[in-house]
Structure formats: structure tokens, C-alpha cells
Short mmCIF file of C-alpha atoms in Angstrom, two decimals:
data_model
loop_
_atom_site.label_atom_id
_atom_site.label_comp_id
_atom_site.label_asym_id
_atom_site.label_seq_id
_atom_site.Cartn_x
_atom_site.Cartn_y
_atom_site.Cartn_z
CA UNK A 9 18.61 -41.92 -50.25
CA UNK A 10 22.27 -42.49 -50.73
CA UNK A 11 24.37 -42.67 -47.50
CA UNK A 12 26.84 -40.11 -46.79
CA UNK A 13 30.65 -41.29 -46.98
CA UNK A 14 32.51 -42.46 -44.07
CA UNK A 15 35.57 -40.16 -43.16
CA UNK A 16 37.81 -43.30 -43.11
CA UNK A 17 41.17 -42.81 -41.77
CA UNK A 18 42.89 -46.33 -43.38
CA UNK A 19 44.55 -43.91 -46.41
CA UNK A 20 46.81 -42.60 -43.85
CA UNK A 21 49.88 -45.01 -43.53
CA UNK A 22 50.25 -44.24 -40.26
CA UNK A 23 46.65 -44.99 -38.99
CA UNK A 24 46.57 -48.00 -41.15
CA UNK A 25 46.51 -50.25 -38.31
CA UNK A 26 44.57 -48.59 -35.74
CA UNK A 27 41.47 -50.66 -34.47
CA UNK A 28 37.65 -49.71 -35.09
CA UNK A 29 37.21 -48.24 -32.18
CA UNK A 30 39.99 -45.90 -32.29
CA UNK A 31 39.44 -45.03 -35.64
CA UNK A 32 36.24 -43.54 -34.27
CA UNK A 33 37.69 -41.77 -31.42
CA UNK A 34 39.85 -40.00 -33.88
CA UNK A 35 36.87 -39.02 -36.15
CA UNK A 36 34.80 -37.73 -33.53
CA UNK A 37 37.66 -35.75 -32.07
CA UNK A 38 38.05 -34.58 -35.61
CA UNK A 39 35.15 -33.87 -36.26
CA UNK A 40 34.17 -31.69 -32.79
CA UNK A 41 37.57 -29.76 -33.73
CA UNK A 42 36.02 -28.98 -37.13
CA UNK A 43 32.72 -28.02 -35.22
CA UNK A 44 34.73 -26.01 -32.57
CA UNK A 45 36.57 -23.97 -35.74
CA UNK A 46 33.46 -23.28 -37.06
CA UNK A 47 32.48 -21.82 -33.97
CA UNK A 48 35.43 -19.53 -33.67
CA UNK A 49 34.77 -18.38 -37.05
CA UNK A 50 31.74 -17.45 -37.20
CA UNK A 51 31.61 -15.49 -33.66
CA UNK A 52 35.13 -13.92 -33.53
CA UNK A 53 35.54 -13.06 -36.82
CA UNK A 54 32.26 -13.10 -39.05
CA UNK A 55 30.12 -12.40 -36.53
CA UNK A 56 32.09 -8.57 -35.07
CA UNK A 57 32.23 -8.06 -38.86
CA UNK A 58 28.26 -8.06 -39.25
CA UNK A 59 27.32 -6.45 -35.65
CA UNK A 60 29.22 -3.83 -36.93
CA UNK A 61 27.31 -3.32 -39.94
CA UNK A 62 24.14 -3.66 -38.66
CA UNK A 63 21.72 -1.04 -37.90
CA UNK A 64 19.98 -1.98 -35.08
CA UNK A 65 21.60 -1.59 -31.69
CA UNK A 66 20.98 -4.44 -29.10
CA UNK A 67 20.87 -7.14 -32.26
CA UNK A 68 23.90 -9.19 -30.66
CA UNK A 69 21.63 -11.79 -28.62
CA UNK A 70 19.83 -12.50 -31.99
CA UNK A 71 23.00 -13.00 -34.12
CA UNK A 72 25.08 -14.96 -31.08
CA UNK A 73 22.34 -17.36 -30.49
CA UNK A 74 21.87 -18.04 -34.75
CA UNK A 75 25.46 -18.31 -34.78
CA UNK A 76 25.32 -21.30 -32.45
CA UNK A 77 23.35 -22.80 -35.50
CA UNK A 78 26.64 -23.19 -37.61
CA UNK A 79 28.80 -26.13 -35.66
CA UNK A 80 25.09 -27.70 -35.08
CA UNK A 81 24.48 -28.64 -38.80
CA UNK A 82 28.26 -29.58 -38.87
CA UNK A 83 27.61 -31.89 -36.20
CA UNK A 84 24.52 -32.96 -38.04
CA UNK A 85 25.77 -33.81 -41.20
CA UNK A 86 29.15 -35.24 -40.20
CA UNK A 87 28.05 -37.55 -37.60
CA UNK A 88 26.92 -39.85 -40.34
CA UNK A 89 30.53 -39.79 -42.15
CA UNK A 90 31.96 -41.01 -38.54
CA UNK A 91 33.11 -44.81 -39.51
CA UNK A 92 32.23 -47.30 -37.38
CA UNK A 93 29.64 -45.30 -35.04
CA UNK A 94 26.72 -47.42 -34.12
CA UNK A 95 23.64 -46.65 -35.25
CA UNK A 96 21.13 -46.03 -32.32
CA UNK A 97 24.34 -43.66 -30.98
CA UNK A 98 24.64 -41.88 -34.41
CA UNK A 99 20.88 -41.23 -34.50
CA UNK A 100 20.79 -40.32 -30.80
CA UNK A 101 23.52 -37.31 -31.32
CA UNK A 102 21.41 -36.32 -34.47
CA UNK A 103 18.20 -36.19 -32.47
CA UNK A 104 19.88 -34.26 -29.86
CA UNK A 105 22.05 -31.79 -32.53
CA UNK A 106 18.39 -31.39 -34.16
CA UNK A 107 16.22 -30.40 -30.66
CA UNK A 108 19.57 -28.38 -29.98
CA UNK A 109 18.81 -26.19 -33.58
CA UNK A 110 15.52 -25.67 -32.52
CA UNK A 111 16.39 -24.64 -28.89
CA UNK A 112 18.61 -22.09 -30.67
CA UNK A 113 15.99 -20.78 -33.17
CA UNK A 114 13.40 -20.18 -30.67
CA UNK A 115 16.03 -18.38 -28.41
CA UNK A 116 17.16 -16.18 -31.32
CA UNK A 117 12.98 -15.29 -32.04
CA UNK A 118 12.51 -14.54 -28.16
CA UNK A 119 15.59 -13.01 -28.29
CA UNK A 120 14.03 -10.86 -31.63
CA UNK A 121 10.97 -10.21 -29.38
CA UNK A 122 12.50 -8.69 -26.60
CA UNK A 123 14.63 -6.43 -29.39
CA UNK A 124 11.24 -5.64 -30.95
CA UNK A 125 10.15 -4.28 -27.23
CA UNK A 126 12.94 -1.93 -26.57
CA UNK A 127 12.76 -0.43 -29.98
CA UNK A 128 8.90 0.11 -29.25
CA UNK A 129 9.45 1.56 -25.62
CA UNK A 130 11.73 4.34 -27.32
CA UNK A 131 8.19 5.85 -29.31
CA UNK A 132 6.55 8.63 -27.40
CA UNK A 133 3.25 6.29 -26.98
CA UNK A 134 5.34 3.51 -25.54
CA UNK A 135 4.38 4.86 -22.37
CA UNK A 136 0.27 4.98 -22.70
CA UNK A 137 0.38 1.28 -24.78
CA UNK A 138 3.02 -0.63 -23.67
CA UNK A 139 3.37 -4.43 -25.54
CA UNK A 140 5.51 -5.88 -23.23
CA UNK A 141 2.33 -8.26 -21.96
CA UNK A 142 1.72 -8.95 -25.72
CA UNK A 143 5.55 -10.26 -25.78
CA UNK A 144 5.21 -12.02 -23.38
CA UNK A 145 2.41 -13.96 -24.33
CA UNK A 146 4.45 -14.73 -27.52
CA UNK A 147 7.51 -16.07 -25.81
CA UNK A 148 4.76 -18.64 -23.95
CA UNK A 149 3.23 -19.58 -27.52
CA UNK A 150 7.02 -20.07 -29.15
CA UNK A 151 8.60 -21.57 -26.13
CA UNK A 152 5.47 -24.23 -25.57
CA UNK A 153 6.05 -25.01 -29.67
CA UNK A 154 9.63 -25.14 -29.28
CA UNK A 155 9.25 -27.47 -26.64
CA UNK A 156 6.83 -29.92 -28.11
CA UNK A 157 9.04 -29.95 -31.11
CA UNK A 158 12.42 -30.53 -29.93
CA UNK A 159 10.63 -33.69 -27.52
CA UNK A 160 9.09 -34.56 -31.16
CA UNK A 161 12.39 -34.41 -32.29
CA UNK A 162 14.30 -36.71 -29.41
CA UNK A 163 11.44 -39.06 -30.15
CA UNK A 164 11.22 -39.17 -33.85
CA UNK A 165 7.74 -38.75 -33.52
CA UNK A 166 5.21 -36.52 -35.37
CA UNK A 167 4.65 -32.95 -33.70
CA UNK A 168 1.20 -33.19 -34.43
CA UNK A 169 0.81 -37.03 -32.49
CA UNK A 170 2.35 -35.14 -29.28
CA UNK A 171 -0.37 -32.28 -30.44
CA UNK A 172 -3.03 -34.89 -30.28
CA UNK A 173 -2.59 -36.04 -26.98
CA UNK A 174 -2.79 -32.09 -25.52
CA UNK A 175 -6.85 -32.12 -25.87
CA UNK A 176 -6.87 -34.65 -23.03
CA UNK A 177 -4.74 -32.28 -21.25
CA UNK A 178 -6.86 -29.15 -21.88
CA UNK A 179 -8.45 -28.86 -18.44
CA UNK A 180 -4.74 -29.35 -17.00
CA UNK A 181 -3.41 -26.36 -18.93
CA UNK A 182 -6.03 -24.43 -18.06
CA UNK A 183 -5.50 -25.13 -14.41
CA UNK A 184 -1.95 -24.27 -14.67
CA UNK A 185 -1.82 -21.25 -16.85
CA UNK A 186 -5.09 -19.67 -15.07
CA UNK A 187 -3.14 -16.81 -13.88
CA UNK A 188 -1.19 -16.61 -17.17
CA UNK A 189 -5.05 -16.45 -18.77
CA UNK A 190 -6.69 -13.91 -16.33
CA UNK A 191 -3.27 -11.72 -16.75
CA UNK A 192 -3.30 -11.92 -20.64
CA UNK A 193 -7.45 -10.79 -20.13
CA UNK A 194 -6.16 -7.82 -17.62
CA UNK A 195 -3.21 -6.64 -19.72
CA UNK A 196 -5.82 -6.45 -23.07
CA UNK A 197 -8.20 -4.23 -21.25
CA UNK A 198 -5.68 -2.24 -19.48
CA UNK A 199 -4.19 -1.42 -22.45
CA UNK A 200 -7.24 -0.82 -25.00
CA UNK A 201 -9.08 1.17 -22.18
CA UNK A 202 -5.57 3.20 -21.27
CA UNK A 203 -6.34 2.66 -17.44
CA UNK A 204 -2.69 2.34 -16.26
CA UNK A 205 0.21 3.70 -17.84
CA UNK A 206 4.29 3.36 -16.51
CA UNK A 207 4.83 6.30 -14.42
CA UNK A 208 1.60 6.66 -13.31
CA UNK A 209 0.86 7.18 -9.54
CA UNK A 210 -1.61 4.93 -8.25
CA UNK A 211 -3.35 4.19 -4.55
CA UNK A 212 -4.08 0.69 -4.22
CA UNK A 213 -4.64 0.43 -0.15
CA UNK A 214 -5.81 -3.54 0.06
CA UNK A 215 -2.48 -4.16 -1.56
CA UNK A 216 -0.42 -1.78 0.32
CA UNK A 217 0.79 0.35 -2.60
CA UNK A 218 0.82 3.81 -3.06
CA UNK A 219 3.38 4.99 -5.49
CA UNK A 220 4.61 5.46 -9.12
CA UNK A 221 4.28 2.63 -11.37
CA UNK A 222 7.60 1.22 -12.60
CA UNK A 223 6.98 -1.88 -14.51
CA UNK A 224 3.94 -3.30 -16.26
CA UNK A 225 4.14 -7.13 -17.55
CA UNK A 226 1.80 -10.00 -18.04
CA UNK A 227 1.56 -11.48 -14.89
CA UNK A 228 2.69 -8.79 -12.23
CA UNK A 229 2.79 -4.35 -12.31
CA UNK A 230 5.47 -3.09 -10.33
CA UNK A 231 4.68 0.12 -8.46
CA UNK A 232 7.21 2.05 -6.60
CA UNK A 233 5.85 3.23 -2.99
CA UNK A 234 7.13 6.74 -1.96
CA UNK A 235 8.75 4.85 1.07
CA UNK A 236 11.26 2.94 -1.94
CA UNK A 237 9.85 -0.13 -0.92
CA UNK A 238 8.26 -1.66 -4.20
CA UNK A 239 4.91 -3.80 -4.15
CA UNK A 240 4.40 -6.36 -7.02
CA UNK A 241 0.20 -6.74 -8.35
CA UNK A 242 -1.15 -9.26 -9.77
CA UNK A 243 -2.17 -7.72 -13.23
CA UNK A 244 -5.53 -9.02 -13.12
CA UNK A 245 -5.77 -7.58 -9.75
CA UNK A 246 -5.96 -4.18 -11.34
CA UNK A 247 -9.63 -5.33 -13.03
CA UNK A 248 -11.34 -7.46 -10.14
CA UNK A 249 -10.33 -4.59 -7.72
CA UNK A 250 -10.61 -0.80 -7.44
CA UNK A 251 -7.82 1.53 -7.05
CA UNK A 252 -6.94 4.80 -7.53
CA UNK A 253 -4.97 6.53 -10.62
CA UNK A 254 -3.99 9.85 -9.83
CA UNK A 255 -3.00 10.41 -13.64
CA UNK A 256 -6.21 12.42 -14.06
CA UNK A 257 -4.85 15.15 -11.30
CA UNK A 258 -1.57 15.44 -12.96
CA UNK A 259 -2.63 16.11 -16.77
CA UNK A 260 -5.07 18.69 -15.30
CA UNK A 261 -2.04 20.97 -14.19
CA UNK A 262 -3.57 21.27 -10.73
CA UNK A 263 -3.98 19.84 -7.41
CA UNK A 264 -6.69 19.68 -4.66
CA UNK A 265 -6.39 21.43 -1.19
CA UNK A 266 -9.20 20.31 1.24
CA UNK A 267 -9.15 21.26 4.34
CA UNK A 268 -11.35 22.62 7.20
CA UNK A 269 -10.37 25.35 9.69
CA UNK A 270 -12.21 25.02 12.99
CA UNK A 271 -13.50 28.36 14.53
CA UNK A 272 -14.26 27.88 18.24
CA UNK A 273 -18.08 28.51 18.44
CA UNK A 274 -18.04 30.63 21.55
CA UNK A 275 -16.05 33.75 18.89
CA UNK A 276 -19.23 34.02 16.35
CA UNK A 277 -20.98 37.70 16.77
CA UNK A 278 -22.05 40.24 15.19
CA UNK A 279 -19.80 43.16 14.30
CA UNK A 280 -19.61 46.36 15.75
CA UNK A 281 -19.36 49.72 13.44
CA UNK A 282 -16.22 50.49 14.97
CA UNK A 283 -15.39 47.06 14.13
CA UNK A 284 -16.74 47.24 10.72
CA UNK A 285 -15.13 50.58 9.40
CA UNK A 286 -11.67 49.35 10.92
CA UNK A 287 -11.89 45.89 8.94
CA UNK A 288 -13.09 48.30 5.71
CA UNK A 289 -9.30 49.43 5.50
CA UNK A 290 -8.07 45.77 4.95
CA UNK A 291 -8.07 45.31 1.17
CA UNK A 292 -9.27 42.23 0.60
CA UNK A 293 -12.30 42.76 2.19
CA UNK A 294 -12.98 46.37 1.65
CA UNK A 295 -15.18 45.52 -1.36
CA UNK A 296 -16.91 43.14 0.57
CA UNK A 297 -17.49 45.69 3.43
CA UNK A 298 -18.42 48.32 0.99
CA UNK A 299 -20.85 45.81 -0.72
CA UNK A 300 -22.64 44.42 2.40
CA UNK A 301 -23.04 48.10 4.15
CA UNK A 302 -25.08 49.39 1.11
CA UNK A 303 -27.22 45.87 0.63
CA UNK A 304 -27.94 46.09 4.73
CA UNK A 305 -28.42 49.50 4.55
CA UNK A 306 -31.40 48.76 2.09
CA UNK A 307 -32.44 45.90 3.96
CA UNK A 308 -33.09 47.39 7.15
CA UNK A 309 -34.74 50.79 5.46
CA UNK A 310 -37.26 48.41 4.18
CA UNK A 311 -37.81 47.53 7.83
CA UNK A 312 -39.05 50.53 9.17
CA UNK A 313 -39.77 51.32 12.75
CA UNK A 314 -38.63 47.57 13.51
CA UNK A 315 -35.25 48.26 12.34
CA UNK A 316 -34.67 49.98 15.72
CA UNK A 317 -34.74 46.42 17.53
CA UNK A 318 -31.32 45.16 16.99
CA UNK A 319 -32.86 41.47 16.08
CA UNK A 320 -35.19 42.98 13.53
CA UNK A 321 -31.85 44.07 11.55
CA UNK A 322 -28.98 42.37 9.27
CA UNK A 323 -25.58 42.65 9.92
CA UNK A 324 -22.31 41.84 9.61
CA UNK A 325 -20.39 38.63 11.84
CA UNK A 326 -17.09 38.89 12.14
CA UNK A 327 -17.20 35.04 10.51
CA UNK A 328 -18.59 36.00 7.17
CA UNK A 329 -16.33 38.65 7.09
CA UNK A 330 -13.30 36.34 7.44
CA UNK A 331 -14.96 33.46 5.07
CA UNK A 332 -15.15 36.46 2.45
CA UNK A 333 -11.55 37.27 3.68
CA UNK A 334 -9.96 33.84 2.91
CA UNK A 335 -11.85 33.18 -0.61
CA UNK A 336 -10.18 36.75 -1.80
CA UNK A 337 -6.87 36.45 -0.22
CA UNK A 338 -7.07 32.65 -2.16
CA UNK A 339 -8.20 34.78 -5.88
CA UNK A 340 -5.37 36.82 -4.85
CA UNK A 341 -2.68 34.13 -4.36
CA UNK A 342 -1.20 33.37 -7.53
CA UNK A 343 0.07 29.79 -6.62
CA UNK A 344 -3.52 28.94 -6.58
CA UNK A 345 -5.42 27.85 -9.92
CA UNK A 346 -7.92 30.21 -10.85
CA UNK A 347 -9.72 28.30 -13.50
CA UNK A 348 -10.75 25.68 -11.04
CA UNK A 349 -12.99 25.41 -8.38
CA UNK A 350 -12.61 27.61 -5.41
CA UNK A 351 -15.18 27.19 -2.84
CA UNK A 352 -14.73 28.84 0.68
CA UNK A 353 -17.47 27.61 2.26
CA UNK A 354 -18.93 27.11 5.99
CA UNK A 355 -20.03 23.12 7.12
CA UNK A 356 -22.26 21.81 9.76
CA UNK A 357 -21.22 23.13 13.57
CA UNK A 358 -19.48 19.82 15.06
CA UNK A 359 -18.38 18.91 18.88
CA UNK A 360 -14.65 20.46 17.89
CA UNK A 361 -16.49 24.04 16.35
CA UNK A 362 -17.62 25.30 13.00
CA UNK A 363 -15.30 24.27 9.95
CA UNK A 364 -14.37 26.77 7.82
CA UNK A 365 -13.51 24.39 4.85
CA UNK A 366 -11.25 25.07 1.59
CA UNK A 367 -11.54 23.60 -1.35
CA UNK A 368 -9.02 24.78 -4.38
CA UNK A 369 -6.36 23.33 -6.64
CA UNK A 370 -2.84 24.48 -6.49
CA UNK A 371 -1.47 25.70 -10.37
CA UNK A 372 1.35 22.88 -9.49
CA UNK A 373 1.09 18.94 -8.94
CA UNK A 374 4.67 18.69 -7.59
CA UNK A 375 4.43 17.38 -4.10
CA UNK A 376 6.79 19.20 -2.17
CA UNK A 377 5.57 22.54 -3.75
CA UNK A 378 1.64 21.81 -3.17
CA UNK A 379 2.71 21.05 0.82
CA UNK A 380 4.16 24.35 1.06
CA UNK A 381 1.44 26.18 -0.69
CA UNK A 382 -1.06 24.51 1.36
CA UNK A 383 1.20 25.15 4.58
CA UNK A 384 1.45 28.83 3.89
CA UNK A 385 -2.05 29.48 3.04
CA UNK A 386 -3.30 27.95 6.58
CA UNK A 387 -0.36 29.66 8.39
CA UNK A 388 -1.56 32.73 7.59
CA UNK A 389 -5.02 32.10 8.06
CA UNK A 390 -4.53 30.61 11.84
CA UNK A 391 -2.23 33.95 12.32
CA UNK A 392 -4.81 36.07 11.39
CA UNK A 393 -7.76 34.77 13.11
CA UNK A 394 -7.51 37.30 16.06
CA UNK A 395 -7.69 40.32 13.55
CA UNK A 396 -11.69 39.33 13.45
CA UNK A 397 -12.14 38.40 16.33
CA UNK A 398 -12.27 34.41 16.15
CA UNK A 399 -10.09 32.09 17.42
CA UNK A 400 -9.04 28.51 16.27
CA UNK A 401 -10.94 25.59 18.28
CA UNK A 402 -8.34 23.29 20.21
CA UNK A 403 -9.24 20.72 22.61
CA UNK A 404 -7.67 21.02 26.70
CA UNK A 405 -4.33 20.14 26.94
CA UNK A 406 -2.38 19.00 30.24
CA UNK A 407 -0.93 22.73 29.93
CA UNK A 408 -4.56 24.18 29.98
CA UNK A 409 -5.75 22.06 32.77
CA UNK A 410 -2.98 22.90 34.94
CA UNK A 411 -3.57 26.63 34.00
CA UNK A 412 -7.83 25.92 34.97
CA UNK A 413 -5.77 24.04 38.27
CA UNK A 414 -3.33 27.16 39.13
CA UNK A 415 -6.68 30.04 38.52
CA UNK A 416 -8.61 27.78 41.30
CA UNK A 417 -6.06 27.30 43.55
CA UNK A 418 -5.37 31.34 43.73
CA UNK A 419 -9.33 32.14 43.53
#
């Protein structure tokens, strides 16, 4: 291999004389100002020229840290024309310009990575399979080879003797990147099996989140709580543990009111005829009234003579009538969904009275407008209560003890 020529400074009259050492100095200042106009080249001048040509928005990181390249190899190659440089220094700056190439290299491919992620995140199905764990994991893999070869480098040693030595060191890396292992796992089936998605709302009570989902990367998912406070998982936290994705409710166009009115107990009778014929003029239930008077009619002819015993005979309570009451006025509401399930429907007698429960979806996920369709409907179902003759179960208050007090006192 023929040695490169020494940039010898005796030809100039002037620097004739100067010692070894100083004719060093001056080619190594020299030589850095060459380097340093390289520099300015290539990034003020050549490199606006090409951003501006190039397609690809965002491409700046890639081209800045490549550029870096250019006063590297001039550093390379013209350390060895530097006169009088000794040798272990001239092969120590070469070692070091060389791992410095590399260093730049795998910053301009991470650099590419992270590109390739934004461009991905603009495509509709960004948002169901994100890559950003998959990028990730690449920047680990390039960063752990561009670190083994730029110490292979500063050594002058064989990447694949430093390679060597890493079986010994197998149960150490697996101790250390564990959580980088059990993430990359997570993130795989996450993705495949489209559990979570960015923007989805998910309740996660052990970890105290219960919001939108902002971020999802390889180690951590970022969810937003609807307090603004935001509450970073471990992403293989989302496989070992349960939680709840509320996606489901919001594709379906429709969300779930359930909800139990309590009737006080002591209201539940029978209703009169007079009763009966006045609650016939209410629409929603005149159907129902209509219906029910013919079927008990029939009922109680069947009966005979015993039909003159009043507990022989059918009739109608004045808490059917209202169940019947609510599940029309709900058919009627057109802020509730009608192709879901709507279920009006009566549950076991407890200590606090007999729940009238109601189970239906609002045609509209949006919070704030499923809080005041659920708000109105039990508003006007409290309010109307009286009409058949029930009232709402509500346990003593200081105000009704004082009243029991006051009725004592005067009796």
C-alpha cells in the first residue's frame, strides 16, 4: 500500500525554517480549516439547494446528519499527509474520525426511521396499526450495532471478536432488556389482535387511568385521564392485566343508560276504574290500557261466579301501568336508539323499595349529550310519579325527623 504524501510546508520560503513541530501545527490548522470549509459548503450552500428539491418533507435530520460525513473523510484521509505527526496520534484521530462516521450513519438511519413513522402515521390505518413499537425496536438493533462497531473501530479489533464475547453475556442482556423483551411481545399482539388503538378510551382502575389514549410506544402507552392528568403503562401491562376498551361502545353509534328508579313499596295497588279510564286519556299508555281491559275482561269471564271476589280477579296496578308508561315514552324519545335493546323491566324488592330499572342506549356516544339525555329522561320520570300514584323511595332526612319531632310534639 503506498503511503499518502506529506503536505510539507519547506517549498514555502518563508516557512523554510520553521521547526517540526510547528510545521505540524500549521498542517493541522490547515487542514481543520479545509475540514471546516467543507462543512460550510456542504450545509449552507449544497445542502438548502437539495432540501429544496426534495420531496419528502421532514428529510432535513437525514441530510444534516450525512452531511456531517463530508469534513469526516477529509479528516480521514488528510491526517496521514500531516508531516511529522506521530504515529499512535495519527492512528488515534483516524480511529476516532472512523467511530465518528459510523456514529453519523446510524444517526442519519434512526433519523430515516423516525421519517419513515410520520409518513406512516399520515395513512388512514395509522391509527388501528401503529409501527412506532416496531421502530423502536429497530433503533435498539442499529444503535447496539453501531455501538459495537465504532468500540471495534477505537480498538482496531474485529466486530465479530467483540460479537464473540456477547454469548457469555446473554443471560446479562436478557436481564437488562427484560422489559424491552416483554414490551416488544405486548406491542406484537396488541397490534396483530387490534386490542388498543391511539384515541381509544380505555378504563384501567389498578393503574389509575381512565381516559383517551394518546401515545402508544414500545415500552410505555400514554393515556390521557379526563381529569388532564396523564398516566404512563407499561405496554406489557396491557396483556398480563385486564382493562377496559370502550372502542366497542363508540363504533356501535350508541351508548348504555342503566339505571334503577326506586318506587317506595308502601304506593303499589291495584287501580281503581276511575283511576283506570282517567290514565286511558294519557297517550302513551292508552294502548296499553285499551289492551289490558279487553285481556282482563276475558280473564275474569272465564272465572265465573268467583270473579265477584275481588282476589279471584286480574287487574291493573298503578306500577305496571307506569313500567308500560316509561318503556313507551323511551320508543317515543327519539334521542334514544331504537335498534338496541330497550328493556324496562322490574328487579327484586330491596330494603330502599322496588327498582324500576332502565336499560337503553342513547343514538349518541358524546358524553356531555348522553348526561343530558339520561338527566332528562329520569327528570321526567321522578316528576311524574304522582300522576300514578307512586312515589320515589328516599331514606329520613334530619328535615323529616324534625317534621316526625314537630307532629308529636303538637299530638
Amino acid at each position: 500500500m503506498t503511503a499518502a504524501p506529506s503536505l510539507s510546508l519547506r517549498g514555502i520560503p518563508v516557512l523554510a525554517q520553521l521547526p517540526a513541530w510547528a510545521e505540524t501545527l500549521i498542517a493541522l490548522a490547515l487542514l481543520g480549516a479545509i475540514a471546516w470549509g467543507a462543512n460550510f459548503v456542504v450545509k449552507r450552500i449544497a445542502l438548502r439547494y437539495i432540501m429544496r428539491r426534495l420531496p419528502v418533507e421532514g428529510a432535513a435530520p437525514i441530510a444534516a446528519r450525512l452531511a456531517n460525513i463530508v469534513p469526516a473523510l477529509i479528516v480521514a484521509y488528510g491526517i496521514r499527509a500531516v508531516p511529522n505527526l506521530p504515529a499512535p496520534l495519527g492512528v488515534a484521530i483516524g480511529n476516532v474520525v472512523a467511530a465518528s462516521i459510523i456514529l453519523f450513519l446510524a444517526l442519519a438511519i434512526g433519523a430515516a426511521l423516525s421519517l419513515a413513522n410520520q409518513i406512516y402515521e399520515r395513512r388512514p390505518e395509522a391509527a388501528h396499526r401503529p409501527i412506532k413499537g416496531y421502530v423502536q425496536v429497530l433503533k435498539i438493533v442499529l444503535y447496539l450495532g453501531a455501538a459495537i462497531l465504532i468500540v471495534a473501530a477505537l480498538m482496531e479489533q474485529s466486530p465479530l471478536l467483540l460479537l464473540s464475547g456477547l454469548g457469555a453475556m446473554a443471560a446479562v442482556l436478557m436481564l437488562v432488556f427484560k422489559d424491552t423483551i416483554l414490551s416488544l411481545v405486548a406491542s406484537v399482539q396488541l397490534t396483530s389482535n387490534d386490542m388498543l388503538r391511539v384515541g381509544d378510551w380505555i378504563d384501567m382502575p389498578q393503574l389509575h387511568a381512565d381516559g383517551a389514549v394518546i401515545d402508544i410506544a414500545l415500552h410505555t402507552v400514554k393515556v390521557q385521564n379526563w381529569d388532564k392528568t396523564v398516566t404512563t403503562i407499561p405496554t406489557h401491562r396491557l396483556i398480563q392485566e385486564s382493562y377496559k376498551n370502550w372502542r366497542g361502545m363508540a363504533e356501535s353509534g350508541g351508548r348504555r343508560i342503566k339505571r334503577a328508579l326506586l318506587i317506595d313499596q308502601n304506593c303499589v295497588r291495584f287501580l281503581t276504574e276511575a283511576e283506570r279510564d282517567r290514565m286511558a286519556d294519557i297517550a302513551l299508555v292508552h294502548d296499553h290500557i285499551d289492551r289490558k281491559r279487553g285481556e282482563l275482561a276475558e280473564w275474569n269471564a272465564r272465572l265465573g261466579p268467583a270473579a265477584q271476589i275481588p282476589a279471584n280477579q286480574r287487574r291493573v296496578t298503578n306500577i305496571g301501568t307506569f313500567r308500560a308508561y316509561v318503556l313507551h315514552y323511551l320508543r317515543a324519545n327519539p334521542r334514544i336508539a331504537q335498534d338496541m335493546t330497550l328493556i324496562v323491566r322490574q328487579l327484586a324488592p330491596t330494603p330502599q323499595g322496588i327498582p324500576i330499572e332502565i336499560y337503553c342506549f342513547t343514538a349518541t356516544t358524546m358524553w356531555v349529550e348522553y348526561e343530558d339525555i339520561q338527566a332528562d329522561i329520569f327528570d321526567h320520570l321522578i316528576a311524574i310519579l304522582p300522576e300514578f300514584g307512586l312515589r320515589a323511595f328516599q331514606e329520613p332526612s334530619g328535615v323529616d325527623l324534625r317534621m316526625i319531632g314537630a307532629r308529636a310534639d303538637a299530638a
